[in-house]
PDB file of C-alpha atoms in Angstrom:
ATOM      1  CA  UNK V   1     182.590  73.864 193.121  1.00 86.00           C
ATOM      2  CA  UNK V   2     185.942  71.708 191.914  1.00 89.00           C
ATOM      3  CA  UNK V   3     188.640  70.810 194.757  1.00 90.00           C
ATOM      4  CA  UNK V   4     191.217  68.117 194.129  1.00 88.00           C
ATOM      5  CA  UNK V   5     191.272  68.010 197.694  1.00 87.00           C
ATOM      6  CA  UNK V   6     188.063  67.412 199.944  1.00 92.00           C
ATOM      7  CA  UNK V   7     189.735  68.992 203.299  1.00 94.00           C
ATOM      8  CA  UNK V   8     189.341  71.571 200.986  1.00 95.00           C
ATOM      9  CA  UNK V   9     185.764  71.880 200.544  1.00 96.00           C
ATOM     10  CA  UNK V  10     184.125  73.039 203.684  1.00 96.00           C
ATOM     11  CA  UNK V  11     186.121  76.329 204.330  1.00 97.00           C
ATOM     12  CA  UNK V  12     185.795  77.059 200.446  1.00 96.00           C
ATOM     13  CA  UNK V  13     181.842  77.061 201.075  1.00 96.00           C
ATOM     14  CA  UNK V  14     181.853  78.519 204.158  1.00 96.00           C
ATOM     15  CA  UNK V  15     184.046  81.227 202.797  1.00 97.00           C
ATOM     16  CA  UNK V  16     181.546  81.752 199.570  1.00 96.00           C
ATOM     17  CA  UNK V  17     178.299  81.709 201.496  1.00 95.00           C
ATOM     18  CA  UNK V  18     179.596  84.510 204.431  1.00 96.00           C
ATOM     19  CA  UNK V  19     181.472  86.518 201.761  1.00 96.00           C
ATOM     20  CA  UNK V  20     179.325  86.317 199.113  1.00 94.00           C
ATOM     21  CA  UNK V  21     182.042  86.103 196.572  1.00 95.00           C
ATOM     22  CA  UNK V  22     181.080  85.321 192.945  1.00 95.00           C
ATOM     23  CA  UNK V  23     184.249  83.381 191.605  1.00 94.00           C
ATOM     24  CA  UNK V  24     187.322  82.488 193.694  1.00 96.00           C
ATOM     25  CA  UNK V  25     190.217  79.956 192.776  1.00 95.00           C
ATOM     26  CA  UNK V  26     192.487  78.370 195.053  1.00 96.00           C
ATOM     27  CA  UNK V  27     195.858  77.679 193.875  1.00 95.00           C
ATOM     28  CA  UNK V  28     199.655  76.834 194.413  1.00 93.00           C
ATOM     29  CA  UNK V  29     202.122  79.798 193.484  1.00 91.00           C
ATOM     30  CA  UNK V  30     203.232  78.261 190.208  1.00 90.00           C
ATOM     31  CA  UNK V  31     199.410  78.434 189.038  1.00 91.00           C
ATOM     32  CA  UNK V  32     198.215  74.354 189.568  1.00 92.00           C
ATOM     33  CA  UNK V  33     194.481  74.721 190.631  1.00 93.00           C
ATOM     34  CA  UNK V  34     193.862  73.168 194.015  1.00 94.00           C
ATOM     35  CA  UNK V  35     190.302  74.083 193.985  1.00 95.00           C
ATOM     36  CA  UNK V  36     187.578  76.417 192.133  1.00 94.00           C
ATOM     37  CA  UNK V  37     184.143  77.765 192.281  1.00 95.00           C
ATOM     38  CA  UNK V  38     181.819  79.948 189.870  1.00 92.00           C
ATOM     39  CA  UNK V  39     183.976  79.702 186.481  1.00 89.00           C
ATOM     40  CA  UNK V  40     182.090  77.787 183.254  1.00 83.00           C
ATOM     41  CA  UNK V  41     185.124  77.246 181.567  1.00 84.00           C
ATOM     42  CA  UNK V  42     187.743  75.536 182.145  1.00 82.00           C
ATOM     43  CA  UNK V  43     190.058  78.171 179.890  1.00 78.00           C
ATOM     44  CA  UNK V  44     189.153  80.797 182.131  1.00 87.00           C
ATOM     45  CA  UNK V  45     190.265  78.521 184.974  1.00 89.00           C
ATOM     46  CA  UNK V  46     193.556  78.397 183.380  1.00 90.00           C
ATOM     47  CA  UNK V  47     193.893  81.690 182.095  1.00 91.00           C
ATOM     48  CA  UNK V  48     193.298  83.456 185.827  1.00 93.00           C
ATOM     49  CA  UNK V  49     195.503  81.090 187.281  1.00 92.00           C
ATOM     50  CA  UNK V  50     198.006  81.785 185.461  1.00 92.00           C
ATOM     51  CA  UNK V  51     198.010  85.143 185.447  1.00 93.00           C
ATOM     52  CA  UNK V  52     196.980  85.487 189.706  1.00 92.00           C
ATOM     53  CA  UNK V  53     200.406  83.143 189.838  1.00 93.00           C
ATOM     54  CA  UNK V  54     202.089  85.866 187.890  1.00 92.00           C
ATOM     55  CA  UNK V  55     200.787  88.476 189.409  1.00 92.00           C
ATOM     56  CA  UNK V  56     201.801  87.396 192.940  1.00 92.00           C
ATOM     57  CA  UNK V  57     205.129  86.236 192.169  1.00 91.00           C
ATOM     58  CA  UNK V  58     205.414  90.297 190.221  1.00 91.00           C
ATOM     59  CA  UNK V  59     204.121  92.464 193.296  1.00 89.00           C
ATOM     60  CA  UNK V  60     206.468  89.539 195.530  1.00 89.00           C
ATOM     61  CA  UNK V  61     209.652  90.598 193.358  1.00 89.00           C
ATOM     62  CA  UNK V  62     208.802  94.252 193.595  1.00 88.00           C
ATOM     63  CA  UNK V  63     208.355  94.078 197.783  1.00 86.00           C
ATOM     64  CA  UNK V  64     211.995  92.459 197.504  1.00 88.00           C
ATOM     65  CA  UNK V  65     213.065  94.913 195.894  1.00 91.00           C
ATOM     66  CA  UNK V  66     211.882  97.772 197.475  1.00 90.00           C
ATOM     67  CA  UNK V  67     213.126  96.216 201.149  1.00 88.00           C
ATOM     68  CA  UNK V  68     209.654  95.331 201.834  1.00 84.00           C
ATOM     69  CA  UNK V  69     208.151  92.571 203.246  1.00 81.00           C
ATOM     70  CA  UNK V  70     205.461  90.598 201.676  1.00 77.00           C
ATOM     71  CA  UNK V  71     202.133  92.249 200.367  1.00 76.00           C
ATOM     72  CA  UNK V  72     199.125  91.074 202.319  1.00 78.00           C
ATOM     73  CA  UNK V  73     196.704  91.418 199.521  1.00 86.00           C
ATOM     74  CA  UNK V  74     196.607  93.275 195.747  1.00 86.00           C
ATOM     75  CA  UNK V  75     192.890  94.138 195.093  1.00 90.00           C
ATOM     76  CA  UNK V  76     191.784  95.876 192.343  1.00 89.00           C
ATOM     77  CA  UNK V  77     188.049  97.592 192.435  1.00 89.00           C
ATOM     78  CA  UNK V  78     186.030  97.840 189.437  1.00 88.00           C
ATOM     79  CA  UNK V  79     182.946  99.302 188.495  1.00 87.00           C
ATOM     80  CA  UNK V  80     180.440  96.015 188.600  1.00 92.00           C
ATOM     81  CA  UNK V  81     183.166  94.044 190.012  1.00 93.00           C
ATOM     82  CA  UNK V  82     186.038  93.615 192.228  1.00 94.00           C
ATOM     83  CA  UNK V  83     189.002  91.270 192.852  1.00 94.00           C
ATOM     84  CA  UNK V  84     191.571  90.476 195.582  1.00 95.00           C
ATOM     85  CA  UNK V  85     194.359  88.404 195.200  1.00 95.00           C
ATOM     86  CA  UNK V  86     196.301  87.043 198.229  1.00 95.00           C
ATOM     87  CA  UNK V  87     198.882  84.638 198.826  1.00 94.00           C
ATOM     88  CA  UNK V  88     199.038  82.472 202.271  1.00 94.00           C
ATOM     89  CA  UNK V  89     200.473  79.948 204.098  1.00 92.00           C
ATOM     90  CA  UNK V  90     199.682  76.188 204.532  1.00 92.00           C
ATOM     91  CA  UNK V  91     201.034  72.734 205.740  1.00 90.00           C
ATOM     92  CA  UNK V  92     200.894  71.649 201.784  1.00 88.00           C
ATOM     93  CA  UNK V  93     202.747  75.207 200.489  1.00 90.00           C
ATOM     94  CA  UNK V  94     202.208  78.846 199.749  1.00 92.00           C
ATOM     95  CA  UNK V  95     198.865  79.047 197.891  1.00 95.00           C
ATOM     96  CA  UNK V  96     197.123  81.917 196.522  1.00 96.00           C
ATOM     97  CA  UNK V  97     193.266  82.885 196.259  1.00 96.00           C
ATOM     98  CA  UNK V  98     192.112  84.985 193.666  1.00 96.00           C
ATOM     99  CA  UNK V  99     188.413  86.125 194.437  1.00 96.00           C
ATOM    100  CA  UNK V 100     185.985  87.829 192.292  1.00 96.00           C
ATOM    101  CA  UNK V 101     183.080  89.779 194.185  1.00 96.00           C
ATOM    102  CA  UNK V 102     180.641  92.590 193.509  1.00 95.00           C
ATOM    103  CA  UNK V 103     178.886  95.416 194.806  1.00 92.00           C
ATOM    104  CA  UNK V 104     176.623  93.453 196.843  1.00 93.00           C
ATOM    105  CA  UNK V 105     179.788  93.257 199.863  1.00 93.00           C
ATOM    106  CA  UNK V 106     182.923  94.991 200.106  1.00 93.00           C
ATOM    107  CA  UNK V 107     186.532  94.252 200.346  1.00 93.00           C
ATOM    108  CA  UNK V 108     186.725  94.563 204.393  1.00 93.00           C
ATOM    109  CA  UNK V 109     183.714  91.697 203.767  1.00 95.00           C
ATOM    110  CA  UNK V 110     185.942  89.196 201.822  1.00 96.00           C
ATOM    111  CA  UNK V 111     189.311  90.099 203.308  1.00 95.00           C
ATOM    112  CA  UNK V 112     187.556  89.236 207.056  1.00 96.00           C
ATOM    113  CA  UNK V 113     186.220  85.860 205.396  1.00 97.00           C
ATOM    114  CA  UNK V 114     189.491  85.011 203.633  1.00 97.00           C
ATOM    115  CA  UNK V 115     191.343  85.043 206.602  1.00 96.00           C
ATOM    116  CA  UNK V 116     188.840  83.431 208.156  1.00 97.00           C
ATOM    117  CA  UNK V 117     188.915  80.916 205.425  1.00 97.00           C
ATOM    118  CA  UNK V 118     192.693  80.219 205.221  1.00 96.00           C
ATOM    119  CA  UNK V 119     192.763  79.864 209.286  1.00 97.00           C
ATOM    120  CA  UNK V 120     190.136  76.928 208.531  1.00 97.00           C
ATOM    121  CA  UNK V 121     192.282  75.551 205.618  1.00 96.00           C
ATOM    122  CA  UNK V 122     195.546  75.656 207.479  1.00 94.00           C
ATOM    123  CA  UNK V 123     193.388  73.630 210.458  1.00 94.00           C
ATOM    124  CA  UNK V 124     192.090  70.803 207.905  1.00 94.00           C
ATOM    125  CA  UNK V 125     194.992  70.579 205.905  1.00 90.00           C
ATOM    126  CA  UNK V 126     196.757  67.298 206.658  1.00 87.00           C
ATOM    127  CA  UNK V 127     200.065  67.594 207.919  1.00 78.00           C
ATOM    128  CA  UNK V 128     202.093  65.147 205.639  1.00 71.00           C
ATOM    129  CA  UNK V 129     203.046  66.149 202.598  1.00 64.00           C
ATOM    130  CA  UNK V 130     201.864  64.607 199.574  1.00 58.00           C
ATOM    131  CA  UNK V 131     204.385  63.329 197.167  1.00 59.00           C
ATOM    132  CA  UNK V 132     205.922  65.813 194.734  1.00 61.00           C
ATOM    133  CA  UNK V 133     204.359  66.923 191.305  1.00 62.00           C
ATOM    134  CA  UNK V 134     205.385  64.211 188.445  1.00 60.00           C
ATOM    135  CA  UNK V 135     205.387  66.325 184.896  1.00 63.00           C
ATOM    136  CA  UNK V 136     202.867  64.312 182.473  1.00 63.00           C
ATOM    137  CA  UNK V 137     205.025  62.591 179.477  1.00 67.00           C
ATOM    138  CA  UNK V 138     203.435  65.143 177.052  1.00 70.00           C
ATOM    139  CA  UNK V 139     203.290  68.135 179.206  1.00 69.00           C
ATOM    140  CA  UNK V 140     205.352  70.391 176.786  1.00 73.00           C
ATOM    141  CA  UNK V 141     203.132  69.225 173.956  1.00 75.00           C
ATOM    142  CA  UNK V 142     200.006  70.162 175.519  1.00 75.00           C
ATOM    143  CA  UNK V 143     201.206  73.216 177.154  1.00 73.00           C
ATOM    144  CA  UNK V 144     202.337  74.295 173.421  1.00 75.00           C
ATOM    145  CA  UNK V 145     199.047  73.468 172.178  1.00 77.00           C
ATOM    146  CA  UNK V 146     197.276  75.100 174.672  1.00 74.00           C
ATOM    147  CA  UNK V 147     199.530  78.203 174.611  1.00 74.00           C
ATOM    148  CA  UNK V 148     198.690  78.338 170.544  1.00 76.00           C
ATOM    149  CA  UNK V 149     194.721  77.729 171.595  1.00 74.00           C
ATOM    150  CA  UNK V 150     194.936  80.416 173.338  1.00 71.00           C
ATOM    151  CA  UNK V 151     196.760  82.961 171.211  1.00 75.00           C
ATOM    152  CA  UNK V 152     195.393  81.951 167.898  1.00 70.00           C
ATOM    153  CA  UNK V 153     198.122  80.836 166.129  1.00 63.00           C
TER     154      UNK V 153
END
């Protein structure tokens, strides 16, 4: 497991051990990783973070739209595996978790635990908030050269 913060790390565990989860990712809504457990690369890190981001901020839009409020959860149940992705509350933000589980529990499992989980985050979470993000000198460099890693160009 990776967490930039350690308040972070006990309810992550806790949350993986009762739920039995195989990958999960904590993260803010514009896709910065706050924590991470279960994924070898750090591409794939990236790549589902930015895509849960988008996805949230998507199904958020379409609730708008529709007159709705928030969705509590999108999950999407495959075959060998499942995921859920959620957005929630804390002192530091609106963060999502993206969790990747299989047949050996079930979505009622890891919904209980996640709440469970972000209760226990909200708790630890300090209640000053750090300073804001400072964009690296290069950022636009790397992100292109990242972007073209990833696409093959």
């Amino acid at each position: 497991m990776r967490a930039l913060e350690p308040w972070v790390v006990a309810p992550l565990q806790t949350f993986i051990t009762e739920s039995s989860a195989r990958l999960i990712l904590l993260m803010t809504t514009s896709g910065q990783v706050v924590a991470q457990h279960g994924f070898s690369r750090s591409l794939d890190v990236m790549t589902a973070s930015a895509l849960g981001a988008a996805i949230v901020a998507s199904t958020e839009e379409l609730a708008r739209i529709m007159g709705a409020s928030r969705f509590g959860a999108v999950v999407h149940g495959g075959s060998r595996q499942s995921c859920m992705l959620a957005a929630f509350g804390t002192p530091r933000g609106r963060w999502i978790g993206l969790v990747v589980f299989g047949s050996e529990t079930s979505v009622g499992i890891v919904q209980l635990f996640f709440d469970k989980m972000v209760e226990e985050l909200v708790e630890a979470a300090p209640k000053e908030q750090p300073p804001p993000p400072m964009l690296a000198e290069n950022f636009e460099r790397e992100l292109d050269t990242s972007l073209k890693e990833l696409f093959g160009r």
